PDB file of C-alpha atoms in Angstrom:
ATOM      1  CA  UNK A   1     -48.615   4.809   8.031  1.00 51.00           C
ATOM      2  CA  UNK A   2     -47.374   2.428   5.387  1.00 49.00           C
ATOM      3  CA  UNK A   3     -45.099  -0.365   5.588  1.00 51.00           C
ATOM      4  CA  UNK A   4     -41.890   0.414   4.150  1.00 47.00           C
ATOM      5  CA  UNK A   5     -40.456  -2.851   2.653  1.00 51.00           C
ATOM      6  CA  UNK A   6     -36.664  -3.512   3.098  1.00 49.00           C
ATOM      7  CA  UNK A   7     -34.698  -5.836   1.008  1.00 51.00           C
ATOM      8  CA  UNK A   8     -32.921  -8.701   2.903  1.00 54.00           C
ATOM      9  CA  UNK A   9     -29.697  -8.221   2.918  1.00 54.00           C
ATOM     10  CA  UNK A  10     -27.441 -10.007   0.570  1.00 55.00           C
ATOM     11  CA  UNK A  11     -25.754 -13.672   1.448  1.00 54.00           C
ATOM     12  CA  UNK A  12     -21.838 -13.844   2.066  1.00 57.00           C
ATOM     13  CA  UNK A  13     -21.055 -17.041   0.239  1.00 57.00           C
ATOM     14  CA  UNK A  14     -18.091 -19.522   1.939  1.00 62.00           C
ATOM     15  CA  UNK A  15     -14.926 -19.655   0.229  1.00 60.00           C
ATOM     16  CA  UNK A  16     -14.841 -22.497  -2.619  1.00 60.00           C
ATOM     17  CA  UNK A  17     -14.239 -25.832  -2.360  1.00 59.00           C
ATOM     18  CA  UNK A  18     -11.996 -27.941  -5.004  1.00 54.00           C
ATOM     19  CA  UNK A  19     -14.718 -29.641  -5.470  1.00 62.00           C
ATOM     20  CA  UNK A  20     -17.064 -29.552  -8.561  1.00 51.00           C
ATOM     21  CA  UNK A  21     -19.952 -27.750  -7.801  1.00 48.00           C
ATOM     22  CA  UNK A  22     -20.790 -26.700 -11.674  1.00 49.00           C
ATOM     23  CA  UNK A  23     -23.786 -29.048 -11.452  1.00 50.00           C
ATOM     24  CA  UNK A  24     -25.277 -27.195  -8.623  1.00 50.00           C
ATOM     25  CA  UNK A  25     -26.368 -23.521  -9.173  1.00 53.00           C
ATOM     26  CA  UNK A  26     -25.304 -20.792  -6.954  1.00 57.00           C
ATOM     27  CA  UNK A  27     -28.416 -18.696  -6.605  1.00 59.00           C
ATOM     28  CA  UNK A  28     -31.671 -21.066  -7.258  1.00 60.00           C
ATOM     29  CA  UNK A  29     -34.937 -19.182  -8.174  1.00 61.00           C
ATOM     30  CA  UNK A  30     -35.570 -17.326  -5.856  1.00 62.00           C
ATOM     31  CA  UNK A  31     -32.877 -17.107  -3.606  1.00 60.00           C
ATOM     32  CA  UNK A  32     -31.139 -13.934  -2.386  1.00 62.00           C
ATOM     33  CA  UNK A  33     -28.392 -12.294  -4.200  1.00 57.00           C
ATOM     34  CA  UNK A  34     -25.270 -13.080  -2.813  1.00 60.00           C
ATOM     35  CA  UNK A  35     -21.988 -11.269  -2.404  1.00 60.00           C
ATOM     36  CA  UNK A  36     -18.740 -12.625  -4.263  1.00 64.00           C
ATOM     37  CA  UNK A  37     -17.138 -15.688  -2.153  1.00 67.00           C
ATOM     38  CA  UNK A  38     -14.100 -14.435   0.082  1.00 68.00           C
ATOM     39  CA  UNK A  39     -11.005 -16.066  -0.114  1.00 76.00           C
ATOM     40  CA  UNK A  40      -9.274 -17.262   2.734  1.00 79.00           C
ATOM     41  CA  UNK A  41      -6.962 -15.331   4.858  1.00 79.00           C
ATOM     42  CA  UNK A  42      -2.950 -16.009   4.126  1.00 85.00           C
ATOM     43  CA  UNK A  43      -2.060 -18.082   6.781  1.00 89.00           C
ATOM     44  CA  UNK A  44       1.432 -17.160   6.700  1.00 93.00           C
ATOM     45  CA  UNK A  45       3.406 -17.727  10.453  1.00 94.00           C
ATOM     46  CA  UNK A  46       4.476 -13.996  10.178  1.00 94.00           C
ATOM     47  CA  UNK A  47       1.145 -12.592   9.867  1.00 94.00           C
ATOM     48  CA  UNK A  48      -0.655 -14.726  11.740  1.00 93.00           C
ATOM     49  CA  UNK A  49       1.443 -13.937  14.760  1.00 93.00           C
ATOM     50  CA  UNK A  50       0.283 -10.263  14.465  1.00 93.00           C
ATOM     51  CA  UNK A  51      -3.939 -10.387  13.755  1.00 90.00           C
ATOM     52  CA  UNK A  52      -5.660  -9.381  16.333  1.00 90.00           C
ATOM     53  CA  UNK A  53      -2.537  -7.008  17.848  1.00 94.00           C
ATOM     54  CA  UNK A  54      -1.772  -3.499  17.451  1.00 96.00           C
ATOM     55  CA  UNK A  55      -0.833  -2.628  13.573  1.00 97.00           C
ATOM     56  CA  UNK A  56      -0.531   1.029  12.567  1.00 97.00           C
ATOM     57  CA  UNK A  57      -0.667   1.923   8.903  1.00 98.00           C
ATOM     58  CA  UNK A  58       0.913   5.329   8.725  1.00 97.00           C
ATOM     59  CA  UNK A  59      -0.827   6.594   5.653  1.00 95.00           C
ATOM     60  CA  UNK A  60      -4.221   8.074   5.073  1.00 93.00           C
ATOM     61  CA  UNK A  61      -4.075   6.129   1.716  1.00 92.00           C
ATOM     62  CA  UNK A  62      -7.179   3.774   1.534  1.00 93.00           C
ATOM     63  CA  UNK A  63      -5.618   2.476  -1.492  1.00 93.00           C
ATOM     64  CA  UNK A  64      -2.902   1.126   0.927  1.00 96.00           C
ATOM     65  CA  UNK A  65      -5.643  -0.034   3.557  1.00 96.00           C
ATOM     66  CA  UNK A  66      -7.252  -1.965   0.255  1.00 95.00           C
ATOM     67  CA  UNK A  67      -4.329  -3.509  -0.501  1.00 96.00           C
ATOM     68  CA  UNK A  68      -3.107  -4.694   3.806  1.00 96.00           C
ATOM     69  CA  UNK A  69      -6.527  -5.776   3.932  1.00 94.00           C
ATOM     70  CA  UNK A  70      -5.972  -8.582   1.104  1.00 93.00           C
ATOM     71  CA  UNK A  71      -3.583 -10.340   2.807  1.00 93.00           C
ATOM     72  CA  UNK A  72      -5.740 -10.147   5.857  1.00 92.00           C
ATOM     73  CA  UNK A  73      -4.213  -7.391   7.334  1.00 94.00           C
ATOM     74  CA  UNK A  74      -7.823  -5.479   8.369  1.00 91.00           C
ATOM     75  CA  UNK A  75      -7.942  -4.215  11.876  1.00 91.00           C
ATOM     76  CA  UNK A  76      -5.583  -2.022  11.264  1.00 95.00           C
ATOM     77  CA  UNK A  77      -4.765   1.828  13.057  1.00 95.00           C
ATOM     78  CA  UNK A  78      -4.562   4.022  10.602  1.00 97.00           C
ATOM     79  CA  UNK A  79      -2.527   7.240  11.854  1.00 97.00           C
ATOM     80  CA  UNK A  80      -1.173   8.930   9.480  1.00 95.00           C
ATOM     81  CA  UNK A  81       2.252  11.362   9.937  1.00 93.00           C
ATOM     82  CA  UNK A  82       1.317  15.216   9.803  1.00 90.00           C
ATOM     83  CA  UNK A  83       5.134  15.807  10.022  1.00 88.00           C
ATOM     84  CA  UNK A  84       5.669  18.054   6.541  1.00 86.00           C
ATOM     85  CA  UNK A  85       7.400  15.837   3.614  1.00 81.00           C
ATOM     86  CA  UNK A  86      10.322  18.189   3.254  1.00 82.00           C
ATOM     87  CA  UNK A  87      12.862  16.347   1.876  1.00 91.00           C
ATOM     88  CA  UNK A  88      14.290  18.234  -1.203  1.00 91.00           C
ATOM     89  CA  UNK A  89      13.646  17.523  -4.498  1.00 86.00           C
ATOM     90  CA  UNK A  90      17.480  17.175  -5.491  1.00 89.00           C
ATOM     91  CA  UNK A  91      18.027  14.095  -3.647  1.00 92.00           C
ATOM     92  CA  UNK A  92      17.691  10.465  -6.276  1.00 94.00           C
ATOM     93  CA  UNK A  93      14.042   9.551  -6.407  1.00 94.00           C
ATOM     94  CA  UNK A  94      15.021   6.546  -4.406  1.00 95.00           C
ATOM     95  CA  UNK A  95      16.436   8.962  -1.597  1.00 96.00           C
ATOM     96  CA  UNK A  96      13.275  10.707  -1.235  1.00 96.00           C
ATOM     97  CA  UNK A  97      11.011   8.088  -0.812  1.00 95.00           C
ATOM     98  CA  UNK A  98      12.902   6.087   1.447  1.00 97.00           C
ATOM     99  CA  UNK A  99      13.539   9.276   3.502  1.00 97.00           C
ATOM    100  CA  UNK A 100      10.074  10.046   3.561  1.00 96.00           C
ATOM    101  CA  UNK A 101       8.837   6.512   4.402  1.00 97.00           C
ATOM    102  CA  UNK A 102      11.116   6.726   6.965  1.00 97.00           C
ATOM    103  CA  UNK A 103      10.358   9.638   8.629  1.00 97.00           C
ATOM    104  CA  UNK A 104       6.452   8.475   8.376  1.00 97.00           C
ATOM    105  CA  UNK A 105       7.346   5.389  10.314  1.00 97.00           C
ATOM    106  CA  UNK A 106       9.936   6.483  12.843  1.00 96.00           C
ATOM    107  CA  UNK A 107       7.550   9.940  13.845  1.00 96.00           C
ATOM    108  CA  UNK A 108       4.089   7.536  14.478  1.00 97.00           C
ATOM    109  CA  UNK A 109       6.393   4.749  15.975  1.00 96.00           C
ATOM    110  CA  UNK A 110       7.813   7.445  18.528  1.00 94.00           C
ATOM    111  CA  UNK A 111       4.221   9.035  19.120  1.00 94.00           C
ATOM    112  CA  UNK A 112       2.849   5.303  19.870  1.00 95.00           C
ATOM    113  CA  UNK A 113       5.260   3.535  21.833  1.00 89.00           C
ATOM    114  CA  UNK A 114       3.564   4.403  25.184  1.00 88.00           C
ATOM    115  CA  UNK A 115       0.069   5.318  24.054  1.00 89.00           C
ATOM    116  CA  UNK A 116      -2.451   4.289  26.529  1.00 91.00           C
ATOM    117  CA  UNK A 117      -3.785   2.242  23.540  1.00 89.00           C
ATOM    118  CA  UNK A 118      -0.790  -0.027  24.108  1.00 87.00           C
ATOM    119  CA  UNK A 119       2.658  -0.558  22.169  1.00 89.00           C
ATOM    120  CA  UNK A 120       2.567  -1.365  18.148  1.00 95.00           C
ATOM    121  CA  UNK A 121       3.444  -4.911  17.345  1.00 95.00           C
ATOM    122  CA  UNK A 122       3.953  -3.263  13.709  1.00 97.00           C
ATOM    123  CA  UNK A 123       4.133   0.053  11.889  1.00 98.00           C
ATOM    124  CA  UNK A 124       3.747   0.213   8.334  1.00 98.00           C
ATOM    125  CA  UNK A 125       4.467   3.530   6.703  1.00 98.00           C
ATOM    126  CA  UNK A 126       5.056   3.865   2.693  1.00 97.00           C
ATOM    127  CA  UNK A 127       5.805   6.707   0.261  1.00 95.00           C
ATOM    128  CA  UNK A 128       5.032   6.450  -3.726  1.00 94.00           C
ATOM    129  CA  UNK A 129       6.675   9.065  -6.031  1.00 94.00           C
ATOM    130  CA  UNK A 130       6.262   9.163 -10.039  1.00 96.00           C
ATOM    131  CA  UNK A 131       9.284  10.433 -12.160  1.00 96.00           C
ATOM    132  CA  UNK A 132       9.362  11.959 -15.033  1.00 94.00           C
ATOM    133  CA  UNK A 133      12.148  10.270 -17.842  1.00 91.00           C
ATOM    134  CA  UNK A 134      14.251  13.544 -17.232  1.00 89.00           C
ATOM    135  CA  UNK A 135      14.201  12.614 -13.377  1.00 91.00           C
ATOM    136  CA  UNK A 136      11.413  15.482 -12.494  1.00 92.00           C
ATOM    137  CA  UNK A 137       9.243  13.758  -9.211  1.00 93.00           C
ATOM    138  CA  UNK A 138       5.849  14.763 -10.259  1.00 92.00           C
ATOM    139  CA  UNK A 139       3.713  16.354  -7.603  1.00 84.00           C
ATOM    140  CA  UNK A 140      -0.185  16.401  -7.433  1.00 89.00           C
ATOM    141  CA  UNK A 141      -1.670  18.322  -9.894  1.00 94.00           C
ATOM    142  CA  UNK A 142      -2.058  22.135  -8.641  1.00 93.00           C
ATOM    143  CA  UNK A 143      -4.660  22.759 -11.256  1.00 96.00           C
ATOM    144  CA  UNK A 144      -7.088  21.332 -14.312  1.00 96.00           C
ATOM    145  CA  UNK A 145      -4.798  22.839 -16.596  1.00 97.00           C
ATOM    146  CA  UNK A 146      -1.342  21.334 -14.684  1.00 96.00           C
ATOM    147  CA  UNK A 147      -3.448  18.003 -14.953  1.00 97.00           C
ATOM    148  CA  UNK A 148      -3.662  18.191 -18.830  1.00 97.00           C
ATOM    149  CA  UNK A 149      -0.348  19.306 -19.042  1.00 96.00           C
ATOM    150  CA  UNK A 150       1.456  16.594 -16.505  1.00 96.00           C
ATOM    151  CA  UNK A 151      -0.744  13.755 -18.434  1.00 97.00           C
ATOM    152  CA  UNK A 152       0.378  14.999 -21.728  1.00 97.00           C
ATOM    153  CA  UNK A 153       3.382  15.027 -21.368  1.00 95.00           C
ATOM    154  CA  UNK A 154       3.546  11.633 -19.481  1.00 96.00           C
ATOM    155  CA  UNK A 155       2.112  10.269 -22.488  1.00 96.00           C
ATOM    156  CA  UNK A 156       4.453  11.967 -25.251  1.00 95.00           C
ATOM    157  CA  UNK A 157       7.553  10.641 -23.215  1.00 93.00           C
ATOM    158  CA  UNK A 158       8.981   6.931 -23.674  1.00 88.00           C
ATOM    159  CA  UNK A 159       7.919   5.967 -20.371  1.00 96.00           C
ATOM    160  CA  UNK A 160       8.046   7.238 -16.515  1.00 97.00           C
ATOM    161  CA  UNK A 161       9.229   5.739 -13.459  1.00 97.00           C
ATOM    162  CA  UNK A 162       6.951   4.456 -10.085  1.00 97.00           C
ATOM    163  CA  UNK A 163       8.639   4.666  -6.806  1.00 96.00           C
ATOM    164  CA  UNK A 164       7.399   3.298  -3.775  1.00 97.00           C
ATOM    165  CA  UNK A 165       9.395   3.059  -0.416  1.00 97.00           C
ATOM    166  CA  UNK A 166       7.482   0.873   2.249  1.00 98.00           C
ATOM    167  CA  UNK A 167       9.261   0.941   5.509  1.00 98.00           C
ATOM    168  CA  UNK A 168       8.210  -1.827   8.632  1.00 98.00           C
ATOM    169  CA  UNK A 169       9.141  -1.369  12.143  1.00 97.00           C
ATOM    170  CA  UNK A 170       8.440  -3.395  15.264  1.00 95.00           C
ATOM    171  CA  UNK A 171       9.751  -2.883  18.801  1.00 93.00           C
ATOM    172  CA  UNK A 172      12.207  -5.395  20.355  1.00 90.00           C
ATOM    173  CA  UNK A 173      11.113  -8.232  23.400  1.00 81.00           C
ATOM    174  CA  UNK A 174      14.677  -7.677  24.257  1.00 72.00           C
ATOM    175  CA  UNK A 175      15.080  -4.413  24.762  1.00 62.00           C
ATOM    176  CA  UNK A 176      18.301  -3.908  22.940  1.00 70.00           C
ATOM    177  CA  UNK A 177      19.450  -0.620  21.558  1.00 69.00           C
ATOM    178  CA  UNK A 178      17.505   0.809  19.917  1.00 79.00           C
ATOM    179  CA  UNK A 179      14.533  -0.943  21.116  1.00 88.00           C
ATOM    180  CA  UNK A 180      13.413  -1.600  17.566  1.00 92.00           C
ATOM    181  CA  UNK A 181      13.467  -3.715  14.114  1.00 95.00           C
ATOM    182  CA  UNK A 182      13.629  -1.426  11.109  1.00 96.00           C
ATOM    183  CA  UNK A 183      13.447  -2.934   7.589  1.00 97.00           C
ATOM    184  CA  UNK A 184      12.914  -0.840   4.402  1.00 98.00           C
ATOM    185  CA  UNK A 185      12.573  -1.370   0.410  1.00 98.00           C
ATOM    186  CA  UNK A 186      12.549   0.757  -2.176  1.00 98.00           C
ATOM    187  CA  UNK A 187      10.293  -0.807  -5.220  1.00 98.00           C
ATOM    188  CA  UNK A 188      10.554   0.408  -9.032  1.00 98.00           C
ATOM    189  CA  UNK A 189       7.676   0.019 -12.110  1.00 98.00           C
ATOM    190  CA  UNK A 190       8.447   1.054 -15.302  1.00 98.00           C
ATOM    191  CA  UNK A 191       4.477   2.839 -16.686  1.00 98.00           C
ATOM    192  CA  UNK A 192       3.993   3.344 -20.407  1.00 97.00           C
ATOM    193  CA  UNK A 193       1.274   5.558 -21.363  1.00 97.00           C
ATOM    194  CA  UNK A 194      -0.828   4.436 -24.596  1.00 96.00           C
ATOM    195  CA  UNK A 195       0.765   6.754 -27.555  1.00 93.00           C
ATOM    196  CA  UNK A 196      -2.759   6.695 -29.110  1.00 95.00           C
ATOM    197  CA  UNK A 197      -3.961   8.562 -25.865  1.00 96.00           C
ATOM    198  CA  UNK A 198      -6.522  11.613 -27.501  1.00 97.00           C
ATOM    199  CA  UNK A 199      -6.508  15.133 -25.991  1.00 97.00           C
ATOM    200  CA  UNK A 200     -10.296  14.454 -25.662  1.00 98.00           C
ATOM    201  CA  UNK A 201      -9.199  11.169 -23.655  1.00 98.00           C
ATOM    202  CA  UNK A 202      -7.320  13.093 -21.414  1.00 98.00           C
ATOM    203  CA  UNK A 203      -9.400  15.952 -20.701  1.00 98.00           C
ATOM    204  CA  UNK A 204     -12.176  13.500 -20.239  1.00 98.00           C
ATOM    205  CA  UNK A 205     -10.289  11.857 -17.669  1.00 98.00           C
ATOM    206  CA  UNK A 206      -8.982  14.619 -15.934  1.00 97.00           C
ATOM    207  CA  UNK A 207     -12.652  15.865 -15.472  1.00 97.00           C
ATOM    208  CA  UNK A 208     -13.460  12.938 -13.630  1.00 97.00           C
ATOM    209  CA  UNK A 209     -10.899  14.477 -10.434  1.00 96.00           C
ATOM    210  CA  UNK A 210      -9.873  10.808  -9.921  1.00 96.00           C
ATOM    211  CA  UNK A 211      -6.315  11.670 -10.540  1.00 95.00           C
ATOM    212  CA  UNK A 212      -6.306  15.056  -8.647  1.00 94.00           C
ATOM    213  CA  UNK A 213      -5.481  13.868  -5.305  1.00 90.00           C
ATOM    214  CA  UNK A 214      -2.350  11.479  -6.571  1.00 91.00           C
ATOM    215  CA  UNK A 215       1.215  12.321  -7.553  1.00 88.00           C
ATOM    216  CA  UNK A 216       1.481  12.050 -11.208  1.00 94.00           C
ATOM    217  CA  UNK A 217      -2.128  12.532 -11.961  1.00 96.00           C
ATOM    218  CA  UNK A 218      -3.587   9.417 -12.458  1.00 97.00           C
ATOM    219  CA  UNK A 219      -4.967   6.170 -10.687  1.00 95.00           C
ATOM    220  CA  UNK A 220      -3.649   2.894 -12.654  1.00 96.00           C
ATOM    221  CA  UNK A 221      -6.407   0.573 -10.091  1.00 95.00           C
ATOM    222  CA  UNK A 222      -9.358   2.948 -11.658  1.00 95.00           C
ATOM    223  CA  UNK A 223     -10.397   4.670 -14.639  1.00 97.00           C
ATOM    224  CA  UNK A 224      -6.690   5.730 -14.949  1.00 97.00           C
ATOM    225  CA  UNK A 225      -6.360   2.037 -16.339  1.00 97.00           C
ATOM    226  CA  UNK A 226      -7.430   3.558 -19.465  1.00 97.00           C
ATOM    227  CA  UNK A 227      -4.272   5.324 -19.631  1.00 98.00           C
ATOM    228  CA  UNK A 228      -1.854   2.704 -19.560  1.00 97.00           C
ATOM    229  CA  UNK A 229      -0.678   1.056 -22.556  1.00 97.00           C
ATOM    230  CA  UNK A 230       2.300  -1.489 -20.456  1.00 97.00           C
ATOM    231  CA  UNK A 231       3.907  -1.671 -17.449  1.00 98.00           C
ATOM    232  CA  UNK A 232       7.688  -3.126 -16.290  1.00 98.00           C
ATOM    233  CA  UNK A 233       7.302  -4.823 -12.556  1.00 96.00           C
ATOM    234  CA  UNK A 234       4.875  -4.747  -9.986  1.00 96.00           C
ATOM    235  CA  UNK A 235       1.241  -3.129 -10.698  1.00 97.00           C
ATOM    236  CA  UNK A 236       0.606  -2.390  -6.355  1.00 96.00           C
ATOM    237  CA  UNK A 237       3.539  -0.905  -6.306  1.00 97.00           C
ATOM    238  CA  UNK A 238       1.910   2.106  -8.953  1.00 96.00           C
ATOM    239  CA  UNK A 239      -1.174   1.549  -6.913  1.00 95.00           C
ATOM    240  CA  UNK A 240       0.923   2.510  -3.465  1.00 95.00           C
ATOM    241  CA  UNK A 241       2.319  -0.664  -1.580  1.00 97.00           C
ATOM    242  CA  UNK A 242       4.264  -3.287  -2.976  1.00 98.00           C
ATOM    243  CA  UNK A 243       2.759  -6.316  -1.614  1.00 97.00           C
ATOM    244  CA  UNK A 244       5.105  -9.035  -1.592  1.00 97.00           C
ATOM    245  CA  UNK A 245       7.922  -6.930  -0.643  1.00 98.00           C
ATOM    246  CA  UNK A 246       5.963  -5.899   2.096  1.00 98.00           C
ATOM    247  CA  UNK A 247       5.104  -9.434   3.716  1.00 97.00           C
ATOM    248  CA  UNK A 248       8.696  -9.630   3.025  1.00 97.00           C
ATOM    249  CA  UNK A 249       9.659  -7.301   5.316  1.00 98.00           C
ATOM    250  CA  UNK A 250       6.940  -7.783   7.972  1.00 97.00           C
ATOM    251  CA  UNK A 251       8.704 -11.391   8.253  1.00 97.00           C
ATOM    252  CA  UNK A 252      12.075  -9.614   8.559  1.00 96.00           C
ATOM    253  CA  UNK A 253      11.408  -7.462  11.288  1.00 96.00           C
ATOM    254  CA  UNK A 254       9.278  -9.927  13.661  1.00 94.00           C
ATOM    255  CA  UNK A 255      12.730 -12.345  12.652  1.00 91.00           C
ATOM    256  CA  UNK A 256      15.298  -9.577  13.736  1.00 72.00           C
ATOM    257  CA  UNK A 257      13.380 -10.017  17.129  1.00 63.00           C
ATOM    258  CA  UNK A 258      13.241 -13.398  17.457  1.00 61.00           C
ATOM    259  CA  UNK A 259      17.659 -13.567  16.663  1.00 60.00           C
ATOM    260  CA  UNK A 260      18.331 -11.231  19.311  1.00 50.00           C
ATOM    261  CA  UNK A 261      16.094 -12.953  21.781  1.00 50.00           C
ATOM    262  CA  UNK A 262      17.830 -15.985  21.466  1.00 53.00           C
ATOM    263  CA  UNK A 263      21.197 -14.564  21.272  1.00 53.00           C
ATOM    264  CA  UNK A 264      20.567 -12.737  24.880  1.00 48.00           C
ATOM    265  CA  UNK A 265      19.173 -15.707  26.101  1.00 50.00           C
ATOM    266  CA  UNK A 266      22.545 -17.607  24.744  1.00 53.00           C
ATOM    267  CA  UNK A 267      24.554 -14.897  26.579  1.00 47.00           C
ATOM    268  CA  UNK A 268      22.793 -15.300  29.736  1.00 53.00           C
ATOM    269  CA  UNK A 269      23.230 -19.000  29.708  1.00 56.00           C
ATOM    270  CA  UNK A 270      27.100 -18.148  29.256  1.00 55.00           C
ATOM    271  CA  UNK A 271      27.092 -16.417  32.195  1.00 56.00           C
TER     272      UNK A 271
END
């Protein structure tokens, strides 16, 4: 039987230095390949409290998980809410997705609170709607032809709206009604398709099926880019989670916490 050669496996570099090391080449002759260097974890106090506890992401998005995971957010639960998103479509784009983010957290908070895998220090649950300029929230595409026709016409309009809702809870050391910290945003971009966008261009794309799994047909983090002429505010918050107002409210909630456990402890000293 012959050997079967493996190649080694390829060298995680360390993060950089400040220091010059232009004089000095990365891979000599010879050497493995190596990976891209990783950057060092945010060592905020707010998130460092919570690695290595219980955080639930309640989304099946691995675009979200991508996104937690560079702030150094990476053992995370993933449990996404089966509970149907049947909000109507009447209510303000803002409505919906806050209701829906909502509901997301609140329904996997309540199913986890005594799971024998022990209590969530933090649930994370988000909701991303496009808009059409006339106010239409743009579903997934049902159909090749829908695809064309939703990417068409997002191109021959001005510019559409991006709508995510991210919504943080975490439950309460002091057991105060209702046991919980809730904190919630509701983030807006502004997406302008490229007027030069060919028929061919968009057929082309649609064929690749990137976009045929996302509300409003198209992926801005992948080939969607090629879309995308300009956008108004935050590009992760097209992707699916607002970043910064995320930390935000992850620093909230775990705060909320720490007030009311040393206002009870104030009131017991009082009495």
């Amino acid at each position: 039987m012959s050997d079967v050669k493996y190649a080694p496996a390829p060298v995680i570099e360390p993060p950089p230095s400040y220091e010059t090391t232009a004089s000095v080449p990365t891979n000599p002759p010879g050497a493995r390949s190596t990976l891209p260097r990783m950057p060092l974890p945010l060592e905020l106090p707010a998130l460092t409290s919570i690695r290595g506890r219980r955080v639930i992401l309640a989304s099946a998005s691995p675009r979200r998980r991508q996104l937690l995971a560079q702030i150094g957010l990476t053992d995370l639960s993933v449990i996404p809410s089966t509970v149907p998103e049947a909000f109507p479509k009447t209510l303000s784009p803002f409505e919906y997705v806050l209701q829906t983010a909502t509901q997301k957290a609140m329904t996997i908070y309540s199913s986890q609170i005594n799971s024998p895998d022990g209590e969530p220090a933090l649930v994370i649950a988000a909701d991303t709607v496009v808009v059409s300029p006339k106010g239409q929230i743009l579903e997934k595409p049902t159909s090749e032809a829908n695809h064309i026709d939703m990417l068409k016409s997002l191109r021959d309009t001005i510019a559409h709206k991006v709508y995510t809702a991210v919504v943080v809870m975490a439950p309460l050391a002091s057991a105060r009604d209702p046991g919980y910290a809730l904190e919630s945003t509701v983030e807006e971009t502004t997406v302008k398709f490229g007027k030069d966008l060919s028929d061919d261009l968009i057929l082309s794309y649609v064929r690749t099926r990137e976009g045929a799994d996302k509300a409003g047909g198209y992926g801005i983090q992948g080939i969607g880019a090629i879309l995308v002429d300009r956008i108004e505010g935050s590009f992760d918050n097209v992707v699916g989670l607002p970043l910064r107002p995320t930390i935000a409210l992850i620093e909230k909630v775990l705060q909320d916490d720490d007030d009311l456990v040393d206002e009870f402890a104030e009131v017991e000293e009082e009495e």
